Short mmCIF file of C-alpha atoms and ligand atoms in Angstrom, two decimals:
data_model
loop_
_atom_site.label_atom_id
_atom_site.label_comp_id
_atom_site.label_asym_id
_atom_site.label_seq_id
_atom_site.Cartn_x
_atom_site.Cartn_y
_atom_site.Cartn_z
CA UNK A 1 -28.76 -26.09 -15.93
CA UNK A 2 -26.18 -23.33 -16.56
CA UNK A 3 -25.69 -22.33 -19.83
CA UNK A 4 -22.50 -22.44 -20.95
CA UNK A 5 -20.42 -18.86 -21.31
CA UNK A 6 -17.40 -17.84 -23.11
CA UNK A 7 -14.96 -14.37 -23.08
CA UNK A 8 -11.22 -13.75 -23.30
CA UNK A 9 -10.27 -13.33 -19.55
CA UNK A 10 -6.93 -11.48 -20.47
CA UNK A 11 -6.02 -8.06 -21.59
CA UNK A 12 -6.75 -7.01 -24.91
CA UNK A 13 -3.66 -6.62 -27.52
CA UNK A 14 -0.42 -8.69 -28.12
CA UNK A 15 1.09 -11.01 -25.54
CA UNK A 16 2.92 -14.28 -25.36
CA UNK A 17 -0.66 -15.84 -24.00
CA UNK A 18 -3.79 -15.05 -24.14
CA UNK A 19 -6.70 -17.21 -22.13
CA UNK A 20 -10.27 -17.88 -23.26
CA UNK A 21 -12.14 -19.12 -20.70
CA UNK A 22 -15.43 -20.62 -20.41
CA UNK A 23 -17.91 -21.80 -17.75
CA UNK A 24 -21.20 -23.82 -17.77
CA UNK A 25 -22.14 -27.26 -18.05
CA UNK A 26 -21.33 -27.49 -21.62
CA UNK A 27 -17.83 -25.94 -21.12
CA UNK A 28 -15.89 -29.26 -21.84
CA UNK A 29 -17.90 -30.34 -24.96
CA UNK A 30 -18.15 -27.24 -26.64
CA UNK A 31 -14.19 -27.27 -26.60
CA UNK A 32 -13.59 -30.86 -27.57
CA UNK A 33 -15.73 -30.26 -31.14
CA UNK A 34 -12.88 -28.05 -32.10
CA UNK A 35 -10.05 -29.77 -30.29
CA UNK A 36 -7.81 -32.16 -32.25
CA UNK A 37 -5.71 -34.01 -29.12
CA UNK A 38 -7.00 -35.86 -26.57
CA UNK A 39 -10.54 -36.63 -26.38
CA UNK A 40 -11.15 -34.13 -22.90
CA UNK A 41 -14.49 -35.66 -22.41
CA UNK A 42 -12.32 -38.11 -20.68
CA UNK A 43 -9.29 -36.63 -19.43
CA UNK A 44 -8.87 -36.40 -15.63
CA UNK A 45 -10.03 -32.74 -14.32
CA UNK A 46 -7.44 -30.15 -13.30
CA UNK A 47 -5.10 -31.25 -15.88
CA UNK A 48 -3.66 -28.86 -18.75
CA UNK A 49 -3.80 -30.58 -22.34
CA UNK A 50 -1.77 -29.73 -25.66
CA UNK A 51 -3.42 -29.66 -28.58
CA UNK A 52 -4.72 -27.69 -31.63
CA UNK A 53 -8.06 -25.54 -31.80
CA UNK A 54 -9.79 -26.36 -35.22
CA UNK A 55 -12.30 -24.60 -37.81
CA UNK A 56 -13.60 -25.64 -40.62
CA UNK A 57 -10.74 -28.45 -40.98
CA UNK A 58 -7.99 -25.96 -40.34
CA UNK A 59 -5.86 -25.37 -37.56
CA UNK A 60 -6.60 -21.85 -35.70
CA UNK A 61 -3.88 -22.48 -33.21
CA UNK A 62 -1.97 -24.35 -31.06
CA UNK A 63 -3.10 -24.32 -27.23
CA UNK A 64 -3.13 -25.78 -24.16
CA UNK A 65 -6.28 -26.36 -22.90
CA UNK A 66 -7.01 -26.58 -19.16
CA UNK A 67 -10.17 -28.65 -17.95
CA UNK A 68 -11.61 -27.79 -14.57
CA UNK A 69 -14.31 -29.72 -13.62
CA UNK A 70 -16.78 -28.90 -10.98
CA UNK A 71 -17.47 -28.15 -8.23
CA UNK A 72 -13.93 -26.97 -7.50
CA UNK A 73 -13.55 -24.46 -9.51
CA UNK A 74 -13.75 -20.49 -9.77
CA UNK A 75 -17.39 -20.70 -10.64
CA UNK A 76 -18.21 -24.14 -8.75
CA UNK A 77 -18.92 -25.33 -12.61
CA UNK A 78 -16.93 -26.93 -15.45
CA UNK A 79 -14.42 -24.60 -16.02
CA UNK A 80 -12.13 -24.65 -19.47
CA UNK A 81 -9.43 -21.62 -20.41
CA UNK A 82 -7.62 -22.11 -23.55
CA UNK A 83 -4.28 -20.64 -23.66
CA UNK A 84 -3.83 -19.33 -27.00
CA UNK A 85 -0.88 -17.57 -28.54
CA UNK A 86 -1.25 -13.62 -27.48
CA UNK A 87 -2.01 -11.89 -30.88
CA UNK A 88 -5.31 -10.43 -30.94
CA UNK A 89 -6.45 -11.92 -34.08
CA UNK A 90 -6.03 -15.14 -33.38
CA UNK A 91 -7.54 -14.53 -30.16
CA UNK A 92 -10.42 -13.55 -31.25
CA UNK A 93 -10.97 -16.63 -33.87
CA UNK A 94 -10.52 -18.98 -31.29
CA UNK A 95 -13.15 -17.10 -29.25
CA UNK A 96 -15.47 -16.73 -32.55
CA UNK A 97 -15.09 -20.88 -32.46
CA UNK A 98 -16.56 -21.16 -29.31
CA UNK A 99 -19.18 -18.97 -29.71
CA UNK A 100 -20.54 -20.90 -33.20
CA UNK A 101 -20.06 -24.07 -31.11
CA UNK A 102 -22.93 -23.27 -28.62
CA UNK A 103 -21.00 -21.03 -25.61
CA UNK A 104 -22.45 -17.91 -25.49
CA UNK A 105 -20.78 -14.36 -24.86
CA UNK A 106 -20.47 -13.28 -21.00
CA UNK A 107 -21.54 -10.64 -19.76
CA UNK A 108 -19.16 -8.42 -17.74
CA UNK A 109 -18.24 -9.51 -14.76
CA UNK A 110 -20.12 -12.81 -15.37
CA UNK A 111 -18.12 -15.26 -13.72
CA UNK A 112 -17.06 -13.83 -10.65
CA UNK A 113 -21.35 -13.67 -10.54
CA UNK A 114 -21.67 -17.29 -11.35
CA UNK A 115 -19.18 -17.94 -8.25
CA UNK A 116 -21.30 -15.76 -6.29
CA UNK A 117 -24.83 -17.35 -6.85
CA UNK A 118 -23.48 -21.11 -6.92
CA UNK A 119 -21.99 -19.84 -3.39
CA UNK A 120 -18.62 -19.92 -3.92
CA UNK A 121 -17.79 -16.71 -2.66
CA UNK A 122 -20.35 -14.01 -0.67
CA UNK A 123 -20.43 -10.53 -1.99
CA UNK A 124 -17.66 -8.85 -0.17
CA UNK A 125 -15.26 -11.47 -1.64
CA UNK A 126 -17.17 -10.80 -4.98
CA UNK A 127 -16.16 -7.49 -4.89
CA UNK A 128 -12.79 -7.77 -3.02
CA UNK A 129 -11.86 -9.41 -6.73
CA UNK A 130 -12.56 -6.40 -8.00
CA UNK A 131 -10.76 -3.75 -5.79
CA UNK A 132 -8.22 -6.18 -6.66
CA UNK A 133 -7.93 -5.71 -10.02
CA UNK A 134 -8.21 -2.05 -9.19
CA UNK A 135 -5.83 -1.93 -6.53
CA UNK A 136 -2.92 0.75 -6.57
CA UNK A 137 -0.93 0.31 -3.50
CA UNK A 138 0.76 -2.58 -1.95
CA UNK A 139 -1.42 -1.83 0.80
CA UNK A 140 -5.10 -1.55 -1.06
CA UNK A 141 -4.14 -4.98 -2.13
CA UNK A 142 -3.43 -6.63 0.91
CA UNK A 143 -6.67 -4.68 1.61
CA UNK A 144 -8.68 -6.70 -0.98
CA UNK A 145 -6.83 -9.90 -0.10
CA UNK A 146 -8.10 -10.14 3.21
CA UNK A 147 -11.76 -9.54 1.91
CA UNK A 148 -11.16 -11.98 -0.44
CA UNK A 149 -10.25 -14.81 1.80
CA UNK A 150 -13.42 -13.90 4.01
CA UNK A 151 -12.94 -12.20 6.87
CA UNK A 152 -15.13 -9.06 6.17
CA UNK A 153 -17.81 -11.94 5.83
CA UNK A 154 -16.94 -13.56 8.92
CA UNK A 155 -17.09 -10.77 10.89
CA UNK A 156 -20.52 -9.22 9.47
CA UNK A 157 -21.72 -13.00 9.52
CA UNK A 158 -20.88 -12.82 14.13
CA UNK A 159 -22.65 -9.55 14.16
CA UNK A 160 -25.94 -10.93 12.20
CA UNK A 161 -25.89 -14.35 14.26
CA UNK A 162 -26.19 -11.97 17.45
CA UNK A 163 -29.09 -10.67 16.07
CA UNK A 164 -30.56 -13.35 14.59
CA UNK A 165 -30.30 -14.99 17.87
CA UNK A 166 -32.17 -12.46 19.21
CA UNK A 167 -34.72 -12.29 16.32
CA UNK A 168 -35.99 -16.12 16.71
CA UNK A 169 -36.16 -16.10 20.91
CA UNK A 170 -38.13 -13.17 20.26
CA UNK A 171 -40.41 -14.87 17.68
CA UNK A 172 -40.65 -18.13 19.73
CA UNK A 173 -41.87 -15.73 23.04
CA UNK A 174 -44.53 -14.45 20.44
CA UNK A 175 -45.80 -17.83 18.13
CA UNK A 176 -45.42 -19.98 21.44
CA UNK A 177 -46.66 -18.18 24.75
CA UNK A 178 -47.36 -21.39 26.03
CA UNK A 179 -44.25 -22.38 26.19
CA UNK A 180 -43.20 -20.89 29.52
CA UNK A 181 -39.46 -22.84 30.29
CA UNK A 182 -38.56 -20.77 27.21
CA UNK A 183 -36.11 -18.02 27.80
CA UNK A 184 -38.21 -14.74 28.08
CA UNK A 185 -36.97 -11.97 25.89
CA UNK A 186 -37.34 -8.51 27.60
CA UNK A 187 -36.14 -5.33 27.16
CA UNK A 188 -33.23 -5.48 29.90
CA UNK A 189 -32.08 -8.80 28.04
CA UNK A 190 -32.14 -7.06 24.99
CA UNK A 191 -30.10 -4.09 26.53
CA UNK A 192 -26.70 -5.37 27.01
CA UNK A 193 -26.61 -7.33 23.13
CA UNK A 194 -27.38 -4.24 21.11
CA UNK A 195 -25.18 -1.93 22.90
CA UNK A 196 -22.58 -4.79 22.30
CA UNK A 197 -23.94 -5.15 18.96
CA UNK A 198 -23.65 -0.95 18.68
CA UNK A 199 -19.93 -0.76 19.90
CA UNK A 200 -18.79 -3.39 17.26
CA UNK A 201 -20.14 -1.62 14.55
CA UNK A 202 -19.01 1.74 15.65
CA UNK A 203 -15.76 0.60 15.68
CA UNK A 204 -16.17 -0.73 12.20
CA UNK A 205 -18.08 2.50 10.29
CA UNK A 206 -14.40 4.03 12.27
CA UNK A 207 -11.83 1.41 10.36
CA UNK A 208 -13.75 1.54 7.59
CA UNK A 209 -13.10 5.41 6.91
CA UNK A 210 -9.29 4.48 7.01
CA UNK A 211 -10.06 1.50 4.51
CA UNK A 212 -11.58 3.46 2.60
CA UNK A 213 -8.30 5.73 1.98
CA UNK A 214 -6.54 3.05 1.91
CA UNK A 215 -8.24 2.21 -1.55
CA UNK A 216 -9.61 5.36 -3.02
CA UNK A 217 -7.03 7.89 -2.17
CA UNK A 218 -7.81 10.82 -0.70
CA UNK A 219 -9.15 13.67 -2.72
CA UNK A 220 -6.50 17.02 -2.04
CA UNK A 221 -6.89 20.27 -3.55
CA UNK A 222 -4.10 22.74 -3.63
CA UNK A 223 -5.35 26.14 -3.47
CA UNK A 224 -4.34 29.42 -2.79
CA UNK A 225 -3.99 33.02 -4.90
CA UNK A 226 -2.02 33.01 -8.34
CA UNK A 227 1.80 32.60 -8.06
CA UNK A 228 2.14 31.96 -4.77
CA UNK A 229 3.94 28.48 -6.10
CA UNK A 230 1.15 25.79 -6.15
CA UNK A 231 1.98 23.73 -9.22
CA UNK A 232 5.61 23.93 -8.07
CA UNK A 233 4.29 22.23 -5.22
CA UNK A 234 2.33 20.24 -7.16
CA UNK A 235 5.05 18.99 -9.30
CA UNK A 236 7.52 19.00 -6.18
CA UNK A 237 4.82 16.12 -4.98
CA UNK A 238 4.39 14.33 -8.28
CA UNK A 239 8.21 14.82 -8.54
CA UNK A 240 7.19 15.45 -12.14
CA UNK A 241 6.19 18.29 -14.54
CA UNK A 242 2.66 18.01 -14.96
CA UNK A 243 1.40 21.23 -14.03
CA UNK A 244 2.36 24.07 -15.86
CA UNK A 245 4.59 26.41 -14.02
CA UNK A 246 5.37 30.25 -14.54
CA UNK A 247 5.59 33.19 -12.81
CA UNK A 248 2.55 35.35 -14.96
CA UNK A 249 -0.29 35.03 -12.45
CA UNK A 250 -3.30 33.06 -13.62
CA UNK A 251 -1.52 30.32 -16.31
CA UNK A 252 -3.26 27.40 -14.14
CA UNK A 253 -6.43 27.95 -15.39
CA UNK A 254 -7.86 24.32 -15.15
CA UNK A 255 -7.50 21.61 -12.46
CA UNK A 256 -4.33 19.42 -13.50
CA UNK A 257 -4.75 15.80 -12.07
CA UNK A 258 -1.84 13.20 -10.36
CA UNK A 259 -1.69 10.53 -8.04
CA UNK A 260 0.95 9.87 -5.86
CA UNK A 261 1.86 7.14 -2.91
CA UNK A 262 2.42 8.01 0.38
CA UNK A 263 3.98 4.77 2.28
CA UNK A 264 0.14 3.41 1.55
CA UNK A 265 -1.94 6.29 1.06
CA UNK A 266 -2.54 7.42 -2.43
CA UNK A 267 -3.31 11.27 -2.88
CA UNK A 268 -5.55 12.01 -5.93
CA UNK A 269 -3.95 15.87 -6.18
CA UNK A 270 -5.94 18.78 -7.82
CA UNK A 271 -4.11 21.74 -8.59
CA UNK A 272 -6.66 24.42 -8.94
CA UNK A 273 -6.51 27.82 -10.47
CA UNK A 274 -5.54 30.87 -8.26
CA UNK A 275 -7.94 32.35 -6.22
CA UNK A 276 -8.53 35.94 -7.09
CA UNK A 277 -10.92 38.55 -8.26
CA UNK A 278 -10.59 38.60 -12.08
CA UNK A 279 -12.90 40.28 -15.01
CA UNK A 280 -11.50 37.17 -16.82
CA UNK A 281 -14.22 34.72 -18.29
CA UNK A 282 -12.22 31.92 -18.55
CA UNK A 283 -10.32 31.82 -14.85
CA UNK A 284 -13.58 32.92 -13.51
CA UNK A 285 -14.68 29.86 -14.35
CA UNK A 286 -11.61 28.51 -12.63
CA UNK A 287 -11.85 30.04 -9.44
CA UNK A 288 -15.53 28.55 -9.34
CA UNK A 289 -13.78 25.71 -9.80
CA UNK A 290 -11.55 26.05 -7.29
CA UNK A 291 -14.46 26.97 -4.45
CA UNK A 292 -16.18 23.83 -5.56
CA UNK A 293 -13.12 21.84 -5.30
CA UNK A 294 -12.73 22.49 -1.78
CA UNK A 295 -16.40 21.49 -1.22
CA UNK A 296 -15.21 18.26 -2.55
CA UNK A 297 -11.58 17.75 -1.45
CA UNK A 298 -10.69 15.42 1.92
CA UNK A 299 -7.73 17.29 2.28
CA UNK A 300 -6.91 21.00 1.28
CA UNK A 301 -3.75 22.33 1.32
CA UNK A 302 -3.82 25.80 1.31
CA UNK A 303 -0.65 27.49 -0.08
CA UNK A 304 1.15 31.47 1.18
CA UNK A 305 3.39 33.25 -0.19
CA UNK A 306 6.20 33.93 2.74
CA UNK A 307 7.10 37.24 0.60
CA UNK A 308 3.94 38.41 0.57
CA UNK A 309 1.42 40.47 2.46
CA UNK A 310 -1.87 38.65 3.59
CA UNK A 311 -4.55 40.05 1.34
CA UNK A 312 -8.32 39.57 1.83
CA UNK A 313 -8.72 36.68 -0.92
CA UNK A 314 -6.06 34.87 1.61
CA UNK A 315 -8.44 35.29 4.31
CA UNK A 316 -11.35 34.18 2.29
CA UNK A 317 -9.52 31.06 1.54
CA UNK A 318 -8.65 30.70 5.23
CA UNK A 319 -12.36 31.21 6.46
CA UNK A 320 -13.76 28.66 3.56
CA UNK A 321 -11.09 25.85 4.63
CA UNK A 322 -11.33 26.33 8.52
CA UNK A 323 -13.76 22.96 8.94
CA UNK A 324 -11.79 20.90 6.37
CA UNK A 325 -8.90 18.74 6.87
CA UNK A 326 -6.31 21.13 5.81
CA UNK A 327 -2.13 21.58 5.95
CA UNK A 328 -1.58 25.49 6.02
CA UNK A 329 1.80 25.91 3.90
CA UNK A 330 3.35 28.81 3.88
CA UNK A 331 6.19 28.84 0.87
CA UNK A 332 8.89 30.75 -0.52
CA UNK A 333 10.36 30.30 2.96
CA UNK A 334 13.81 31.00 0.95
CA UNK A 335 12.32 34.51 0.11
CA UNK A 336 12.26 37.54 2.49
CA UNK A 337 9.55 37.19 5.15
CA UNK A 338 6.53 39.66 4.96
CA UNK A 339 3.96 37.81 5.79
CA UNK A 340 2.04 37.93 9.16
CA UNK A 341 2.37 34.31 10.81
CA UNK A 342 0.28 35.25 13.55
CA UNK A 343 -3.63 33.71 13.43
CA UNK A 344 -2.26 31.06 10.75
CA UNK A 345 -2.34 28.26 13.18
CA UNK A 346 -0.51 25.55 12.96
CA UNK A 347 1.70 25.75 9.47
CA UNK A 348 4.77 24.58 7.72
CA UNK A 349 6.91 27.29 6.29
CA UNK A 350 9.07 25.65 3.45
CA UNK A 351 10.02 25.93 0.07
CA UNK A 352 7.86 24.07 -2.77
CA UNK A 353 11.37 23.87 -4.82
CA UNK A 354 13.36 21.90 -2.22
CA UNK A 355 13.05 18.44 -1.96
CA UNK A 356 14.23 18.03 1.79
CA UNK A 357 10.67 20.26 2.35
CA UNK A 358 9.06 18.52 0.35
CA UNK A 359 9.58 15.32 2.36
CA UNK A 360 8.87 17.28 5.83
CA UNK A 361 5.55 17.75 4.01
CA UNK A 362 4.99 14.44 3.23
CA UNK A 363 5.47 13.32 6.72
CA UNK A 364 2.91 15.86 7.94
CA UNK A 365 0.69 14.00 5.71
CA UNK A 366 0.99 10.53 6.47
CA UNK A 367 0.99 11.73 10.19
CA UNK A 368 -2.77 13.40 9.78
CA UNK A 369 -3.65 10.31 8.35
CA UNK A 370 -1.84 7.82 10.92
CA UNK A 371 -2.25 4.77 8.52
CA UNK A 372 0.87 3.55 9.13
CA UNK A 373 1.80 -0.09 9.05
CA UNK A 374 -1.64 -2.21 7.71
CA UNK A 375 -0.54 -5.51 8.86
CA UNK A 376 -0.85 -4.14 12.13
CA UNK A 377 -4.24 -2.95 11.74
CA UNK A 378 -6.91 -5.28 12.46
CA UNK A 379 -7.84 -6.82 9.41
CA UNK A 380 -11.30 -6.32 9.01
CA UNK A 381 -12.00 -3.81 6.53
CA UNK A 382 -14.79 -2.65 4.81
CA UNK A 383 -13.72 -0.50 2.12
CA UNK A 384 -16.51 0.44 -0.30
CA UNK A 385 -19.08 3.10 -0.40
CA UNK A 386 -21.87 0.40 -0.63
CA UNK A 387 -21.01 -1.56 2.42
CA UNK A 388 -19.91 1.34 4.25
CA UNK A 389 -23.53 2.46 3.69
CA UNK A 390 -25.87 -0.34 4.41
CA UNK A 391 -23.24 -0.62 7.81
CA UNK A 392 -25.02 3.13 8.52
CA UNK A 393 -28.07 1.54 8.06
CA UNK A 394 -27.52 -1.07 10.56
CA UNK A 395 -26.03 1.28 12.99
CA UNK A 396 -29.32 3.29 12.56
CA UNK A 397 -31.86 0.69 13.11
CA UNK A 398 -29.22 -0.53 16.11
CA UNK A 399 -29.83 3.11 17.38
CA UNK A 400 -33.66 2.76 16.83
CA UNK A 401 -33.80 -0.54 18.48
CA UNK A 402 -32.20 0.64 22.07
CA UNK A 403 -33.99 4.07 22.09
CA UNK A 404 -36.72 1.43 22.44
CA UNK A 405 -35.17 -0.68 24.69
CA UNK A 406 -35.02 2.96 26.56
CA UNK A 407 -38.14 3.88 26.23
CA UNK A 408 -39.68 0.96 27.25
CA UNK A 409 -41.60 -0.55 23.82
CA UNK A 410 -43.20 -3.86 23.66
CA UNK A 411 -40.34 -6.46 22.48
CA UNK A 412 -42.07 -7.20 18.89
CA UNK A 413 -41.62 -3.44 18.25
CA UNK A 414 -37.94 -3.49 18.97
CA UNK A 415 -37.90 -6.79 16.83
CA UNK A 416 -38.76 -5.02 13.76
CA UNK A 417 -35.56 -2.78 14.08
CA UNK A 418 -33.50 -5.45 15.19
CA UNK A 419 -34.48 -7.11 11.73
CA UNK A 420 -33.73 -3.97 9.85
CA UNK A 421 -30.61 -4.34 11.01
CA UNK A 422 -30.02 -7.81 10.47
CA UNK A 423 -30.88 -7.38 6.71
CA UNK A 424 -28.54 -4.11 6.35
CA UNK A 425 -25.74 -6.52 7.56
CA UNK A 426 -27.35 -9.24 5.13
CA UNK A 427 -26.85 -6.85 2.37
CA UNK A 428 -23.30 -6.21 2.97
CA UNK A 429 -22.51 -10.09 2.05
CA UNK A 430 -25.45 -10.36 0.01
CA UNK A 431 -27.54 -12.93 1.75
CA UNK A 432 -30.41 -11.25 0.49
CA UNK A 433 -29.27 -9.68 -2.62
CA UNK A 434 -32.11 -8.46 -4.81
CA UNK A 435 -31.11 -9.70 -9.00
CA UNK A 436 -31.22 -5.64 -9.97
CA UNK A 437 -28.32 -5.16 -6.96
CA UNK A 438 -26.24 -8.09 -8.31
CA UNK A 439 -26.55 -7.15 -11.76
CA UNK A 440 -25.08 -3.38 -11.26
CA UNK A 441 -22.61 -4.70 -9.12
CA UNK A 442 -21.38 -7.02 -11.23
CA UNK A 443 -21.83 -5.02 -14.81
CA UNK A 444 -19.04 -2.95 -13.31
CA UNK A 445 -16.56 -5.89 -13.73
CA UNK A 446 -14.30 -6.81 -16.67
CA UNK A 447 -14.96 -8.60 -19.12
CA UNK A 448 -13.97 -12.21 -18.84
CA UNK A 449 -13.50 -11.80 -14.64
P1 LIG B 501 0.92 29.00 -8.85
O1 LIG B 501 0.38 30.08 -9.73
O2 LIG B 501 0.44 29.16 -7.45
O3 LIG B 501 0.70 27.64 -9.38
O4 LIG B 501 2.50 29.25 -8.75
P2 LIG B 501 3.71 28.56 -9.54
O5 LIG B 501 4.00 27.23 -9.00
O6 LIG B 501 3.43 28.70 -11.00
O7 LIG B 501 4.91 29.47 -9.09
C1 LIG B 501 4.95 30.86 -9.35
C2 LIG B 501 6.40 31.30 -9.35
O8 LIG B 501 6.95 31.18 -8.03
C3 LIG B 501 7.32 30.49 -10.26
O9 LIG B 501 8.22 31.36 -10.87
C4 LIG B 501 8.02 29.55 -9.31
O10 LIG B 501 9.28 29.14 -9.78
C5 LIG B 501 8.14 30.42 -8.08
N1 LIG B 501 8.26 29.64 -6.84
C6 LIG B 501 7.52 28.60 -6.44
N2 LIG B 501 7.92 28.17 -5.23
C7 LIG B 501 8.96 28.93 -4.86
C8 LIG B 501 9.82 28.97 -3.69
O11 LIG B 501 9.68 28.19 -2.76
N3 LIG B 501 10.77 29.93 -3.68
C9 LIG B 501 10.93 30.83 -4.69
N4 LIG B 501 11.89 31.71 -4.58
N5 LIG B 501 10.15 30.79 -5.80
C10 LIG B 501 9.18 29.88 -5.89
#
């Protein structure tokens, strides 16, 4: 028996709707005692109904009133969303009705858990509706679309049947020795699975690093000495003025933030302050910042001045950067040259204030990253941190399990990697999802989803 939950499933503040929705075998009663229309304890499911919500004899609203009865439904339960006019208030009276008829408040993310442990949906669809919700790009969506209609689970699900396949002959050779038409499990029949096994996920942990820029952007610090034009470039980028820009060295003390789309890929840009020596408190404190932003960045680019001499703080920046993913700009490329191009590898000289360069730029980009056109990627992505992890995991126990397979280790030693790995995959679609796992996962939901 479900108890029955309640929360307004659309944003908060004025519109021309608003929905309260609620889920649980109560769902349809708890409505009717304030409904004054049809009696929807007998109305056929998946029909909309007018009518008026009621409290205390008065009218709180007109609605229409949607019944959804189970199983088919979001949360394989009785569903019911009221459609309410948008104002807050009277959004929040009709929800207040519900709750002092018997639904009680959801917790975030509630339903979209409901639909996962009445097995409507596996956890990478779970949280496919969320990168939904979150999704910036036309791309990151299509992203979370695919997840959502199952084919990350499909895919993980062929992978863990493999091993699972392996897993039982292997138990069967050990519980029944007697049983000698069985298929014998050995090593060399082991062999050829796992590296199979290996190669698939290799090539997923690979798509899945492009997945993942695909949905969180990649990180990009511009650094580079004071006035040698980096918030021009930043703004140039943003193609708005969001970083201040002047020509007194040092005015960018703190890192200014923007996000922009690049046919698909978003760049989350840092503008850092100027790298130099400096007795002063406060930009010391941004040049830290600027060190530690490369630590963090996916992408530097590292800005020159074309007019001027290559000091030692330029080299510093060159020797800090030389095992990151960087684009080596050289600017001011309007100004007379006097900077030494030689040992800069590969660069772009340009100006930060032209648009046409800017766009060369911008092609580099999308180049490095090669996303271009998603439909014509394979569309099996795995796209966040956690199941990129526990795919690591599998690919470690995967690596385990042949090493013995190498080595030569009894068969019910190998098994207990083989396993390992079979739960890692289990954890990506939650087959095995522990209640503290689903609960953070979920919490991070909104309300009412
Ligand atoms: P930052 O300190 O590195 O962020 O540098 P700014 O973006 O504030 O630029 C410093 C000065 O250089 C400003 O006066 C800009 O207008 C100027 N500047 C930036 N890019 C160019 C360029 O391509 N050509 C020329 N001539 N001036 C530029």
């Amino acid at each position: 028996m479900n108890d029955t939950i309640v929360a307004i499933s659309t944003a908060c503040g004025q519109g021309a709707i608003s929905i309260v929705r609620l889920t649980g075998d109560d769902a349809v009663e708890i409505v009717n005692k304030a409904f004054r229309g049809k009696n929807l304890n007998k109305v056929p499911t998946h029909t909309i109904n007018y009518g008026k919500i009621i409290d205390n004899g008065e009218v709180v609203d007109e609605v229409m009133v949607s019944i959804l009865r189970a199983p088919k439904t979001y949360t394989k339960e009785d569903v019911v969303e009221i459609n309410c006019h948008g104002g807050a208030y009277v959004t929040q009276k009709v929800l207040e009705v519900m709750l002092k008829n018997g639904a009680r408040m959801a917790e975030p993310g509630e339903f979209t858990k409901r639909a996962f442990i009445n097995g409507r949906i596996d956890l990478t669809q779970a949280e496919a509706v969320m990168d939904m919700i979150d999704a910036k790009t036309k791309e990151s969506l299509k992203m979370a679309n695919m997840a959502l209609r199952g084919d990350v689970f499909n895919l993980i699900d062929k992978l863990r049947a493999k091993l699972l396949n392996c897993i039982a002959k292997i138990e069967v050779n050990i519980d029944y020795p007697e049983y000698e038409d069985e298929e014998q499990i050995t090593q060399n029949s082991l062999k050829p699975i796992l590296i199979e096994v290996k190669d698939e996920l290799k090539k997923l942990i690979e798509k899945s690093e492009i997945s993942q820029i695909i949905k969180d952007g990649v990180n990009t610090v511009i650094i580079g000495k004071p006035n040698v034009g980096k918030s021009s470039l930043l703004n140039g980028i943003l193609r708005e003025k969001k970083a201040i820009v002047t020509n007194i060295a040092g005015t960018t003390r703190d890192t200014v933030e923007g996000r922009v789309n690049l046919g698909g890929i978003v760049l989350n840009l840092v503008d850092t302050a100027g790298i130099r020596e400096t007795s002063d408190v406060v930009e010391k404190i941004g040049v830290e910042k600027s060190l530690d932003a490369i630590e963090k960045a996916d992408l530097v680019m590292l800005v020159f001045d074309n007019s001027q001499e290559l000091t030692k703080e330029d080299l510093l920046l060159l020797e800090k950067t030389k095992d990151k993913n960087r684009v080596i700009i050289v600017n001011k490329s309007d100004l007379e040259k006097k900077l030494n191009l030689e040992n800069l590898g590969d660069y772009i000289l340009m100006s930060a204030l032209n648009e046409n360069d800017i766009c060369i730029l911008e092609e580099k980009i999308k180049e490095m990253y090669k996303i271009g056109n998603i439909s014509e990627i394979d569309a099996t992505y795995i796209s966040n941190s956690r199941q990129i992890g526990k795919l690591h995991e599998a690919m470690n126990s995967i690596n385990d399990a042949l090493e013995g397979v190498y080595s030569g280790q009894v068969v019910d030693m190998i098994n207990i990697d083989i396993s390992m790995a079979w739960k890692a995959l289990g954890d990506i679609v939650g087959a095995n999802a522990s209640d503290s796992l689903i609960n953070e996962l979920f919490s991070k939901f909104c309300l009412g989803k």
